[in-house]
Coordinates of C-alpha atoms and ligand atoms in Angstrom, one line a residue:
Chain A
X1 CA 178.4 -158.4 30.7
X2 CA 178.8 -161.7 29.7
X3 CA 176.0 -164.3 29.7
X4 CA 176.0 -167.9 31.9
X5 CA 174.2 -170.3 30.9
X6 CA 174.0 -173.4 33.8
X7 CA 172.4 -176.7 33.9
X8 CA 169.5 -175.6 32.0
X9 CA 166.7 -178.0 31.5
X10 CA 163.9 -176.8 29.1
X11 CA 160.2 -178.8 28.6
X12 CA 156.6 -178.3 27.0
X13 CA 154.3 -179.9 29.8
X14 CA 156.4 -183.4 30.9
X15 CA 158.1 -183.6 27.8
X16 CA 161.6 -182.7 29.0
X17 CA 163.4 -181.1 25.9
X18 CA 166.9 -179.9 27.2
X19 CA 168.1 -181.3 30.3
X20 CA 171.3 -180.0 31.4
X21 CA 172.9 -177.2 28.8
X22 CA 175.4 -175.1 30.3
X23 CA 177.6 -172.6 28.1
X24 CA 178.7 -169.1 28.7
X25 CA 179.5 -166.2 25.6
X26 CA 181.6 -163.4 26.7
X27 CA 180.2 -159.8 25.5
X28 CA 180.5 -159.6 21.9
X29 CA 181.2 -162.9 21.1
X30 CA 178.9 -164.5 18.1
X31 CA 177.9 -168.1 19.7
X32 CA 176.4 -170.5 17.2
X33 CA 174.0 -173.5 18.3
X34 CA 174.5 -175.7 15.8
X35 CA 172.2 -178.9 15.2
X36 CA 169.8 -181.1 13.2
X37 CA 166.1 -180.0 13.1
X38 CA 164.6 -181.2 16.3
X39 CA 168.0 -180.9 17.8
X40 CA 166.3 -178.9 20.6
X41 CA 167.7 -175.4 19.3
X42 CA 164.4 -173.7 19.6
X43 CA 163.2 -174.8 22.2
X44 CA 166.5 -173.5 24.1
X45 CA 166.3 -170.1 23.0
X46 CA 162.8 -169.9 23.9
X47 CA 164.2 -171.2 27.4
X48 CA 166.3 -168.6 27.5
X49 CA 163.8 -165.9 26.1
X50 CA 161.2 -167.5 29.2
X51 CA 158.8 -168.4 26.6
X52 CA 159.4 -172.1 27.0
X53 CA 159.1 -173.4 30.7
X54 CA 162.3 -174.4 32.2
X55 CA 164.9 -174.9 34.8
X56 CA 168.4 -173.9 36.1
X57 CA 170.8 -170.9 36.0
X58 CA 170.5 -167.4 33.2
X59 CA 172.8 -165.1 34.1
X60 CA 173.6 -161.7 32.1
X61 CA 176.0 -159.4 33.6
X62 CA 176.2 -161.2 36.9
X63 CA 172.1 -160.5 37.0
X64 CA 169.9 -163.8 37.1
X65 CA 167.4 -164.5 35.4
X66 CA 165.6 -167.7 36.2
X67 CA 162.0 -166.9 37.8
X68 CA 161.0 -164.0 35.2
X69 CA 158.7 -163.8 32.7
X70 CA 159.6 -163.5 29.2
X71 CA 158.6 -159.6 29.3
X72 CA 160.9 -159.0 32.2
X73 CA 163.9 -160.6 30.5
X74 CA 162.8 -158.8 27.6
X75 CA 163.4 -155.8 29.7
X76 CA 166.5 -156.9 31.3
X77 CA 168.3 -157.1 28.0
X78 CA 167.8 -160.5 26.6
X79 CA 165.8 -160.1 22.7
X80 CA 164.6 -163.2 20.7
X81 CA 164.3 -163.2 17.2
X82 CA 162.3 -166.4 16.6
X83 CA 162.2 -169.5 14.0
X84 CA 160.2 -167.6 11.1
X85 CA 160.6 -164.1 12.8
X86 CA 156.9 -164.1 14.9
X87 CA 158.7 -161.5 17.0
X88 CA 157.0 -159.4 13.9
X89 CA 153.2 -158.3 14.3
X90 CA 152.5 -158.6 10.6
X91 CA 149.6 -156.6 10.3
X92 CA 151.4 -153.5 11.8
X93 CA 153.6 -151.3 9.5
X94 CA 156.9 -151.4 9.4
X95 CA 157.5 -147.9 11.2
X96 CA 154.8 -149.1 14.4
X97 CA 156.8 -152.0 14.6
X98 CA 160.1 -150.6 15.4
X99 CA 158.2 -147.9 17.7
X100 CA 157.7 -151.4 19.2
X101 CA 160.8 -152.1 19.7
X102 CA 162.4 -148.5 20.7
X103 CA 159.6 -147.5 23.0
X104 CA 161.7 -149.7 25.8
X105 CA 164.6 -147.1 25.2
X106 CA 165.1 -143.7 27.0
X107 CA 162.9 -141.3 25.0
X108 CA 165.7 -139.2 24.8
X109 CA 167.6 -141.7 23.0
X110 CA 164.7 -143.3 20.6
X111 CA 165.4 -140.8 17.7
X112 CA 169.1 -141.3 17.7
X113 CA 168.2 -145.4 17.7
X114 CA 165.9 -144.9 14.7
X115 CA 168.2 -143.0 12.4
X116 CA 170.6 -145.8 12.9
X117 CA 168.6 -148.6 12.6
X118 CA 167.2 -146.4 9.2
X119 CA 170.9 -146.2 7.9
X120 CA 171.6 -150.1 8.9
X121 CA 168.7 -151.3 7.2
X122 CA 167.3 -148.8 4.0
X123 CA 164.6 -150.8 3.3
X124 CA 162.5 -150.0 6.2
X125 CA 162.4 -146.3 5.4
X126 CA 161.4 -147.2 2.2
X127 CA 158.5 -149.5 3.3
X128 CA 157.9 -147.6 6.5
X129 CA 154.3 -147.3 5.6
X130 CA 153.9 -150.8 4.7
X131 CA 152.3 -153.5 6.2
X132 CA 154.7 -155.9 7.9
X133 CA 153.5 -158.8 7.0
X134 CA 153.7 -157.6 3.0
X135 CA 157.3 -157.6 3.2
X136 CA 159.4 -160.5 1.5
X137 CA 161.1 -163.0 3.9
X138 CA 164.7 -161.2 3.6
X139 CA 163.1 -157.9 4.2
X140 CA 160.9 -159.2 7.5
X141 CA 163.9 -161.4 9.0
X142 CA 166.3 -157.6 8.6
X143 CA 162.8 -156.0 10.4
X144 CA 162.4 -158.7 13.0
X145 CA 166.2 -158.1 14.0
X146 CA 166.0 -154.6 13.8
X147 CA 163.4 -154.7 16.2
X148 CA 165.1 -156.7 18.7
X149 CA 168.1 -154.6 18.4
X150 CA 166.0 -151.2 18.7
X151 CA 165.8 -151.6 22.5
X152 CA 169.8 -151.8 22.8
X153 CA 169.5 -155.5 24.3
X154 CA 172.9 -156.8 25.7
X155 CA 172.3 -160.9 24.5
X156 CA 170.2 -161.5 21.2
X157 CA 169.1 -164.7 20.3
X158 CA 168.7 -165.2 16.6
X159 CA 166.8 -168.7 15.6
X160 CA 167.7 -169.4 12.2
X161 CA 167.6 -166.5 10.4
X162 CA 168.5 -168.0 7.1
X163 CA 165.7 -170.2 6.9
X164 CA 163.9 -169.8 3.2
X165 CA 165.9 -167.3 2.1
X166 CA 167.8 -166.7 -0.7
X167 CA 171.8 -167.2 -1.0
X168 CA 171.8 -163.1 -2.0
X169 CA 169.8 -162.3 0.5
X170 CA 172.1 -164.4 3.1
X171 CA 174.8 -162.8 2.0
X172 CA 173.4 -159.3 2.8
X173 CA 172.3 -160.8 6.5
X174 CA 175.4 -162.4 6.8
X175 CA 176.7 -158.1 6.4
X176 CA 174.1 -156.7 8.2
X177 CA 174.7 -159.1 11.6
X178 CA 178.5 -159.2 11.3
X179 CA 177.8 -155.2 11.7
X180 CA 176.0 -156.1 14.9
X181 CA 179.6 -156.5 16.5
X182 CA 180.4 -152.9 16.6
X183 CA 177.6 -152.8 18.9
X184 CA 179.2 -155.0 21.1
X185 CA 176.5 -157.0 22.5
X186 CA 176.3 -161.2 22.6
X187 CA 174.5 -163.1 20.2
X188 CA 173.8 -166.5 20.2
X189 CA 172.5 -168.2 16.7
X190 CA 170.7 -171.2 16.4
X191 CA 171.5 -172.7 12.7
X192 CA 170.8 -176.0 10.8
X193 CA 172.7 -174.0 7.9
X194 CA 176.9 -174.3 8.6
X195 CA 177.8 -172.7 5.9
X196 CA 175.8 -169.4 7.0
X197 CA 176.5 -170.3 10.7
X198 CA 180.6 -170.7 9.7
X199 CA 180.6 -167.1 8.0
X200 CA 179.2 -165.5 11.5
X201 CA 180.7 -168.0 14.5
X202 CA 183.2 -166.9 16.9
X203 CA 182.7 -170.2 18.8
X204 CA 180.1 -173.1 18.2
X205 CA 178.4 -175.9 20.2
X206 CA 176.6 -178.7 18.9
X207 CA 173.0 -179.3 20.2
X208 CA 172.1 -183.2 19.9
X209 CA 168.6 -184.5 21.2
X210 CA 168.9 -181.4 23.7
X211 CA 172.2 -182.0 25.2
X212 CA 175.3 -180.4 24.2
X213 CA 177.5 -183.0 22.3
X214 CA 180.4 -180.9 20.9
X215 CA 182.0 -177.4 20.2
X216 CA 184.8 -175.6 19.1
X217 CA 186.2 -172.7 17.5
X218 CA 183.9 -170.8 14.7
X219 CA 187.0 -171.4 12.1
X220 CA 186.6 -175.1 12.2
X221 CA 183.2 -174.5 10.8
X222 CA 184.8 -173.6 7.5
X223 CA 185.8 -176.6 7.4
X224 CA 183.0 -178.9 5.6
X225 CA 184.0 -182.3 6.7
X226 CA 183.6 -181.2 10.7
X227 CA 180.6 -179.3 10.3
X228 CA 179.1 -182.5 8.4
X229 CA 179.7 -184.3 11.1
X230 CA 178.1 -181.8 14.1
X231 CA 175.1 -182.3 11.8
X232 CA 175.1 -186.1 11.7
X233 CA 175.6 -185.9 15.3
X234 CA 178.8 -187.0 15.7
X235 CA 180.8 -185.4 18.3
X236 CA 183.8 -183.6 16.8
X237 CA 186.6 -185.3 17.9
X238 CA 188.0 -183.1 21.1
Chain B
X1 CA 109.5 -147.2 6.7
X2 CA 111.6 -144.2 6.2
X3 CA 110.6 -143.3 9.7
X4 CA 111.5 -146.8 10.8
X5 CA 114.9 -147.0 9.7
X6 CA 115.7 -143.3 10.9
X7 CA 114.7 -144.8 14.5
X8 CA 116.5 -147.9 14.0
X9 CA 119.4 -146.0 12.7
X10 CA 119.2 -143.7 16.2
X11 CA 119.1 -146.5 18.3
X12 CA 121.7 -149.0 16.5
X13 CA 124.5 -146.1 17.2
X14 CA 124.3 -147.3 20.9
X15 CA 124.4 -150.9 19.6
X16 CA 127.7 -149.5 17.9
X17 CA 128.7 -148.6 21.1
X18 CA 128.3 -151.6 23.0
X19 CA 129.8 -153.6 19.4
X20 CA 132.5 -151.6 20.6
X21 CA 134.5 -153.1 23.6
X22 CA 133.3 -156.6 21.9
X23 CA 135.0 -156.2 18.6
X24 CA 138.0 -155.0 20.8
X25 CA 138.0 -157.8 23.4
X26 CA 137.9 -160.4 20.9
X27 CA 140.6 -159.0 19.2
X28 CA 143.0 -158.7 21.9
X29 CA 142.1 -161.7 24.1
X30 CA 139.9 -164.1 21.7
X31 CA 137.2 -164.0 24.2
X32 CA 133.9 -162.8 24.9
X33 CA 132.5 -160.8 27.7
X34 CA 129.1 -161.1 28.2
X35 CA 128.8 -159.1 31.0
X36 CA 128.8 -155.8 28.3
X37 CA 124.7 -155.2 28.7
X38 CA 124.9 -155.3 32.2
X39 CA 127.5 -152.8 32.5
X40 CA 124.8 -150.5 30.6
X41 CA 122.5 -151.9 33.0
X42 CA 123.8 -151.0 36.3
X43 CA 125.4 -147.9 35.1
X44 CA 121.2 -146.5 34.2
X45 CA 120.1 -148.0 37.5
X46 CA 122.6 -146.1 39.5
X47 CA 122.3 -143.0 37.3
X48 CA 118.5 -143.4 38.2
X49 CA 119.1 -142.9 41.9
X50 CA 121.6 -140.3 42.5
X51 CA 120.5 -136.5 41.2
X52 CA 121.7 -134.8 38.5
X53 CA 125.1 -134.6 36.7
X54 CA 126.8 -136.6 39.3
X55 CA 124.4 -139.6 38.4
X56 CA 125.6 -140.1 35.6
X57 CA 129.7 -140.2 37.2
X58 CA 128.1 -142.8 39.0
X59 CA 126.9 -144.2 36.8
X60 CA 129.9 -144.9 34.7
X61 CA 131.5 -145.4 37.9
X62 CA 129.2 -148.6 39.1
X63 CA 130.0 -149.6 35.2
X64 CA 133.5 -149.6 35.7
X65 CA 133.7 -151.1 39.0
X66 CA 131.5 -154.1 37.9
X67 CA 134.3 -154.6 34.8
X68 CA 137.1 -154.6 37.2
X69 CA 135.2 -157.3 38.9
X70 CA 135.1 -159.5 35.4
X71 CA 139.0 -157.8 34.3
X72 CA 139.8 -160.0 38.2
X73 CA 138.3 -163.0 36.8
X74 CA 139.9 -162.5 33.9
X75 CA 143.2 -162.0 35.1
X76 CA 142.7 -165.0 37.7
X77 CA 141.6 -167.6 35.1
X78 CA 144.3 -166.3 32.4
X79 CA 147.2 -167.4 35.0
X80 CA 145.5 -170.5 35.3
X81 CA 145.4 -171.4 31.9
X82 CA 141.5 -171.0 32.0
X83 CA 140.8 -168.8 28.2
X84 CA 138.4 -168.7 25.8
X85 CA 135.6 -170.2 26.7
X86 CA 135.9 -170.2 30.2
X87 CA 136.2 -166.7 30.4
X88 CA 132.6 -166.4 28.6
X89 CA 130.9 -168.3 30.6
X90 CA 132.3 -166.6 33.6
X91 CA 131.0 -163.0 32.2
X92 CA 128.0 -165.0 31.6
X93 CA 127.5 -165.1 35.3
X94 CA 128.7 -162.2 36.4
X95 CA 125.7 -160.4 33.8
X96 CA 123.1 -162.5 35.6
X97 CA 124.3 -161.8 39.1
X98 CA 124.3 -158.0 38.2
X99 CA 120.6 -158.2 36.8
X100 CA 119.6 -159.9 40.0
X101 CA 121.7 -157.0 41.7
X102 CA 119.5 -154.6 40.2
X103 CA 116.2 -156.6 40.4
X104 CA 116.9 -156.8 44.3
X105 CA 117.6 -153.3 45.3
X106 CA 116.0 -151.5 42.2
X107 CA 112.9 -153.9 41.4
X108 CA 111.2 -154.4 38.3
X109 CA 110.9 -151.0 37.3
X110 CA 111.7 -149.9 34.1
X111 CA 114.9 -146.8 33.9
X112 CA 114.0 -143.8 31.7
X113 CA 114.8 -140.6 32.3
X114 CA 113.8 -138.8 28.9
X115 CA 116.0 -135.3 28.7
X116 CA 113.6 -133.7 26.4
X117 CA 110.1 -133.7 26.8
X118 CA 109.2 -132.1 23.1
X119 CA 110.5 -134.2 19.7
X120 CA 112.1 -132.4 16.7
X121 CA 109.7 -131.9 13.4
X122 CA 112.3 -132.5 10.9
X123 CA 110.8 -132.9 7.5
X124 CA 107.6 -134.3 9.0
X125 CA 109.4 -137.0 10.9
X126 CA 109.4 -136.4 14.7
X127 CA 112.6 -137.3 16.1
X128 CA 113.7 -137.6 19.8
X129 CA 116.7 -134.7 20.2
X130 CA 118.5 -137.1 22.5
X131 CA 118.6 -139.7 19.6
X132 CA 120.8 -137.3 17.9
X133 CA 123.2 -136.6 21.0
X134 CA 123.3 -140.4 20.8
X135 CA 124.2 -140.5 17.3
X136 CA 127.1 -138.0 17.8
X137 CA 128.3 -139.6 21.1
X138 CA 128.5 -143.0 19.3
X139 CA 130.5 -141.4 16.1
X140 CA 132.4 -139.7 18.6
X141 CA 133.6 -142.6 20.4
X142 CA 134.2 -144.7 17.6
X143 CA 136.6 -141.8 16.0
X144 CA 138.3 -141.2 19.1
X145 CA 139.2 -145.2 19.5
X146 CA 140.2 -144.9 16.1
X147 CA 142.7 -142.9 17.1
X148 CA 143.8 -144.6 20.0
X149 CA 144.4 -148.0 18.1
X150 CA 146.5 -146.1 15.0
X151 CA 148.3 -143.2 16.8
X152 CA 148.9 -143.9 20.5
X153 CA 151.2 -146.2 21.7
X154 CA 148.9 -148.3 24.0
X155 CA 146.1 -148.6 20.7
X156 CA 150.2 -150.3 19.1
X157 CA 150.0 -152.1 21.8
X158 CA 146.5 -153.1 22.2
X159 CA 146.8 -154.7 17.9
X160 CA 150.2 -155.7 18.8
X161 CA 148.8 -158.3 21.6
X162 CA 145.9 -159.0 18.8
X163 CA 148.0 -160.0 16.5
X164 CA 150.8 -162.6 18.2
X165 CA 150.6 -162.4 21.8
X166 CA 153.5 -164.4 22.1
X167 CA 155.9 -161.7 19.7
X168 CA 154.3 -159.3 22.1
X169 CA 155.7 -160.7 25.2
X170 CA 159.1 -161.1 24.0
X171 CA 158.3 -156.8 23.1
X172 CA 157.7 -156.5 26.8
X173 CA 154.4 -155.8 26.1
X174 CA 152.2 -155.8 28.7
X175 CA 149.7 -158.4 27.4
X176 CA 147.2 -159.3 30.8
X177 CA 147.4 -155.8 31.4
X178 CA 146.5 -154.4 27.8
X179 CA 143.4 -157.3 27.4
X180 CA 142.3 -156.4 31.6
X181 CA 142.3 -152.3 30.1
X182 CA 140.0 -154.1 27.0
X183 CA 137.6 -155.3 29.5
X184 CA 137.6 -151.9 31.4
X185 CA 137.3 -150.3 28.5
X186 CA 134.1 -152.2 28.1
X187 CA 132.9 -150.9 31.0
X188 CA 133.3 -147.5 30.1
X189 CA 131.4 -147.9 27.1
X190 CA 128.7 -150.2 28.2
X191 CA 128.6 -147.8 31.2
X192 CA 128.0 -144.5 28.3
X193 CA 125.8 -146.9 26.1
X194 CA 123.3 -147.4 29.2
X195 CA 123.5 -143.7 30.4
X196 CA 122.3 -142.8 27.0
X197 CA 119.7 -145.6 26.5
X198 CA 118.5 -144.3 29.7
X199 CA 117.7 -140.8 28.3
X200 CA 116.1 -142.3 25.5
X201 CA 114.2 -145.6 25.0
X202 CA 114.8 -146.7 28.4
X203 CA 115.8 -150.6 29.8
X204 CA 115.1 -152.5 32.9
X205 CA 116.8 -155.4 34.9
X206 CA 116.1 -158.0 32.0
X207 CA 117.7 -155.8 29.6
X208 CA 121.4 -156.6 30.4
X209 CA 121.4 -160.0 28.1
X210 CA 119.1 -158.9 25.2
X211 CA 121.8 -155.8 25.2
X212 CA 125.0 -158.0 25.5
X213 CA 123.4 -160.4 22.2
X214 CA 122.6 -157.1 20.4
X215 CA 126.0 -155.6 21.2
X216 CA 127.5 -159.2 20.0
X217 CA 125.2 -159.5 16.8
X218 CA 126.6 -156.2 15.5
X219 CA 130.1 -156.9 16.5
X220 CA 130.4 -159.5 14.1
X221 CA 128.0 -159.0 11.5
X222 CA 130.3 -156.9 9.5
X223 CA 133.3 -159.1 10.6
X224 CA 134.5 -158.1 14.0
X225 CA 138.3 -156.5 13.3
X226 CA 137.4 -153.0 13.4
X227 CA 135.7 -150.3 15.4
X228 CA 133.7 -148.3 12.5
X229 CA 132.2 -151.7 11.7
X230 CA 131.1 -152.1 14.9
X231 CA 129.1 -149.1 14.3
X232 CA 128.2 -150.3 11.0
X233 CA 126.9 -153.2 12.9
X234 CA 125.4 -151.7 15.5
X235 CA 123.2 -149.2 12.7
X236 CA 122.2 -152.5 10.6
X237 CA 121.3 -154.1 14.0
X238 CA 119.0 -151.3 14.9
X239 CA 117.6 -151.2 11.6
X240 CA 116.7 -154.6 11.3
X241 CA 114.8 -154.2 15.0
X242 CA 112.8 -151.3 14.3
X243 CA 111.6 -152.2 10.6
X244 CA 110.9 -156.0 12.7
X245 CA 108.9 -154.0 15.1
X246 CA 107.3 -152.1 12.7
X247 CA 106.5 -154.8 10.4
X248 CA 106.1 -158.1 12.9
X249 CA 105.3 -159.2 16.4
X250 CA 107.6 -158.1 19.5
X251 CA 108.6 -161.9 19.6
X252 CA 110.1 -161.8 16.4
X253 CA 111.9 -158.8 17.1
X254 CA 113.5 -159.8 20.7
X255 CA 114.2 -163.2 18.6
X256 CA 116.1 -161.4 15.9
X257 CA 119.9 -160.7 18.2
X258 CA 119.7 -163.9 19.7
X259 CA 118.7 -165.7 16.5
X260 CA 121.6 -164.2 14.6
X261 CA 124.2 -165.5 17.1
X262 CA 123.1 -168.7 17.0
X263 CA 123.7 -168.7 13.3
X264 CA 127.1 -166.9 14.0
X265 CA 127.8 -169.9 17.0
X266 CA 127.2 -172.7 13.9
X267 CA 128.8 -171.4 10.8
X268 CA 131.9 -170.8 13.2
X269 CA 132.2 -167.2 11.5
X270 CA 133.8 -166.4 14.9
X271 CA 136.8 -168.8 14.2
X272 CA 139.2 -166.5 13.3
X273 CA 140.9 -164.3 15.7
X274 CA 141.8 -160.9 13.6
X275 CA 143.3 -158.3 14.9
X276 CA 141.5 -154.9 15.5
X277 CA 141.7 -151.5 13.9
X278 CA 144.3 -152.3 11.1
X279 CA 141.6 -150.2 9.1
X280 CA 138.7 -148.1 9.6
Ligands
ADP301 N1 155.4 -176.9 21.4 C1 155.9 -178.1 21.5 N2 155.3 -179.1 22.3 C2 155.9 -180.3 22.4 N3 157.0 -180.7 21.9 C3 157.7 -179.7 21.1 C4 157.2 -178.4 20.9 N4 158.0 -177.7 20.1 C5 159.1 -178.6 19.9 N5 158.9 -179.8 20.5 C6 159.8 -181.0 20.4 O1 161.0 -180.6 21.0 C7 162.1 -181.1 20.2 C8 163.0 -180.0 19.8 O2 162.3 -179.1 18.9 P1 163.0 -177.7 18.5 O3 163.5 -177.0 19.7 O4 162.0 -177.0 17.7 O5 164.2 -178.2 17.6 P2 165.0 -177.4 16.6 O6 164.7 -175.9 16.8 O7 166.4 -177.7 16.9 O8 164.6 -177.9 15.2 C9 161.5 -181.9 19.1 O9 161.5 -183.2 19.4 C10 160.1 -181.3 19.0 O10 159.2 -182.3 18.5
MG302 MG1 164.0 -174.6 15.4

């Protein structure tokens, strides 16, 4: 199932933003984009999603996606969970947004989805009635992937999910995505945060001005001193 | 007055109708469609000229048709990057070629087709029977789009696309296709708004625009997120016209619609782009 990534090139009008990414995650690996704000992280995973105009080669599970609209990679498996989780439709409740999401699923199989995605994430039977866009931040970024995940996607793309929340509330996300590898589908997080990002990696690369400059193992993450340097740009040394 | 506002009451629940598929448009798709009073237009003048019940299909028919021609222009100037505005004006034209449709094959006269020749004595008032069929239609529709936006999945869909359009996407929502529906779901309304307009106070070929600014004036005058302000709006709106006609000259009243826009167009009270049928 695994997903290519070749010579991707990524731009808003003539303003060329990635120019030649390639990487590849094999199925249920946790990649990590790691980079500096304006690295380019965004704007690759909205490449990749097709909401950002772009170039090259998207394949997942041999099937290729360049040439389709966002919705018809949405429907062949690929689910973005973007910066400051606008997958969400904040005046929607929390239950018609997950109908959302599992109404792309076998109706046979949308009941058996819910009560899953119910027991993975409590809250949102709690606050089923309420208002998305009431929730707190922790609580919307746990709806947002839960909607992503509610159509069984086989690559999710998660763009900084830590961003403005709390360290308890990381810790809980850090849980709740770890759990998403039992699933067994890829996903590919874009982080500024390394210490979040090193609790969740399997592998790494470094995005720098839109090019990849570095990767490596997710261990090597733990260690501070490397990861400092992936975010002042340097190239790890290998 | 009392008999006044009753009238105006009776009438402004087909402005609630035609409020309608504007509050809904501009929800989905931030833009305007013009076109709305013509769609009641044509739908009366056909109705006029083909007998009996299956006038009025025809009617809604001709209605539709002409908002599949405007849902095209739509679709054509959305993949070109051509929104908003553009868009408006386009409906624009599209209202005035369909009132010169109707002036060339129809002519000048006016459609009415009264369905009851006696009025109802209630309380010493006399009221026209078909304004009451018109009161119930218009309640009727708004309930039943009511339930459409909170219960089906396309009315998820339809507020999904209202509120991000870009989240929607990446839900595989439909979005072109859910506004294009909007806009033929304008003609379906306009179309019924016309029909029953026809059977009451009547219209001809120069009432497509004065219909559209009514229709647009009582989608906004109660903010424009939600169908039963719509026909909140469309009541005040027909209010305001009757105790103006009761109580001024015609000018003023054919002013009053277009007047309020223009006030609408300056304040910018049309700036933000809400999404529809959160609540009643
Ligand atoms: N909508 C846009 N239009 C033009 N340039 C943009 C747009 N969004 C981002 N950029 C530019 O693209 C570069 C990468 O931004 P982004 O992908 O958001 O980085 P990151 O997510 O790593 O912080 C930045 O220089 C930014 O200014
Ligand atoms: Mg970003």
């Amino acid at each position: 199932m695994a997903l290519h990534v070749e010579h991707l090139s990524a731009r808003y009008g003539r303003i060329e933003v990635c120019r030649d990414v390639s990487f590849t995650a094999a199925d249920g690996e946790f990649l990590v984009v790691l980079g500096p704000n304006g690295a380019g992280k965004s704007t690759l995973l909205g490449a990749l999603a097709g909401t950002v105009a772009g170039g090259g080669d998207i394949g997942i599970a041999g099937r290729m996606l360049q040439r389709t609209s966002a919705r018809q990679r949405a429907r062949m498996g690929l689910a973005l969970v973007p910066e400051g989780r606008r997958n969400l439709f904040s005046p929607l409740t929390v239950e018609e947004n997950l109908q959302l999401g599992l109404r792309l699923l076998p109706a046979a199989e949308r009941a058996a989805m819910q009560a899953s995605l119910h027991s993975m994430f409590p809250i949102l039977s709690e606050r089923a009635r309420q208002t998305a866009g009431l929730l707190s931040g922790g609580e919307q970024q746990m709806l947002a992937i839960a909607v992503a995940i509610a159509r069984r996607p086989s690559v999710l793309l998660l763009d900084e999910p830590s961003q403005g929340l709390a360290p308890v509330i990381l810790d809980r996300l850090v849980e709740v995505i770890s759990a998403l590898r039992a699933i067994g589908l890829i996903v590919v997080l874009a982080e500024q945060n390394h210490r979040f990002a090193a609790r969740l990696a399997d592998r790494y690369v470094v995005l720098q001005g839109g090019d990849i400059v570095g990767s490596g193992p997710g261990a090597e993450l733990a260690d501070q001193e490397r990861a400092a340097d992936a975010l002042l740009s340097r190239p790890p040394l290998h | 007055m009392i008999e006044y506002v009753i009238r105006g009451l009776i009438n402004g629940a087909v402005y609630g109708i035609l409020a309608l598929p504007m509050s809904l448009l501009f929800a989905t798709a931030g833009t305007v469609d013009f076109a709305i009073g013509a769609y009641a237009l044509i739908a009366a003048a056909v109705a006029t000229s083909v007998a009996g019940t299956l006038g009025l299909v025809a009617g809604v028919l001709s209605a539709l048709l002409a908002s599949a021609v405007m849902a095209g222009i739509f679709a054509l100037l959305k993949r070109s990057g051509e929104e908003g505005i553009r868009v408006a004006l386009a409906s624009f034209g599209l209202s005035v070629a369909i009132a010169s449709i109707v002036l060339l094959i129809w002519g000048t006269q006016p459609f009415v087709r009264p369905t009851f020749s006696r009025m109802l004595e209630i309380g010493g008032l006399r009221i026209n029977p078909q304004g009451l069929i018109n009161v119930a239609i218009s309640v009727g529709l708004v309930a039943l789009t009511y339930y459409l936006l909170r219960a089906t999945s396309l009315g998820r869909m339809m507020r999904a696309a209202a509120a991000n359009p870009v989240g929607a996407e990446l839900a595989a929502i439909p979005v072109l296709g859910v506004q294009c529906g909007t806009i033929l779901a304008g003609g379906l309304l306009g179309g019924l708004a016309g029909l029953l307009i026809l059977h009451s106070a009547g219209l001809d070929f120069t009432a497509s625009l004065s219909l559209t600014f009514i229709g647009f004036a009582a989608a906004i005058i109660f903010g424009i997120q939600t169908p039963l302000r719509s026909l909140f709006g469309g009541l005040a709106m027909g209010v305001v016209e009757a105790l103006s006609a009761g109580f001024t000259s015609g000018m003023v009243t054919s002013m009053i619609p277009s007047a309020f826009m223009l006030v609408v167009l300056m304040t910018g009270l049309l700036g933000s782009n809400r999404f529809a049928g959160d609540r009643p």
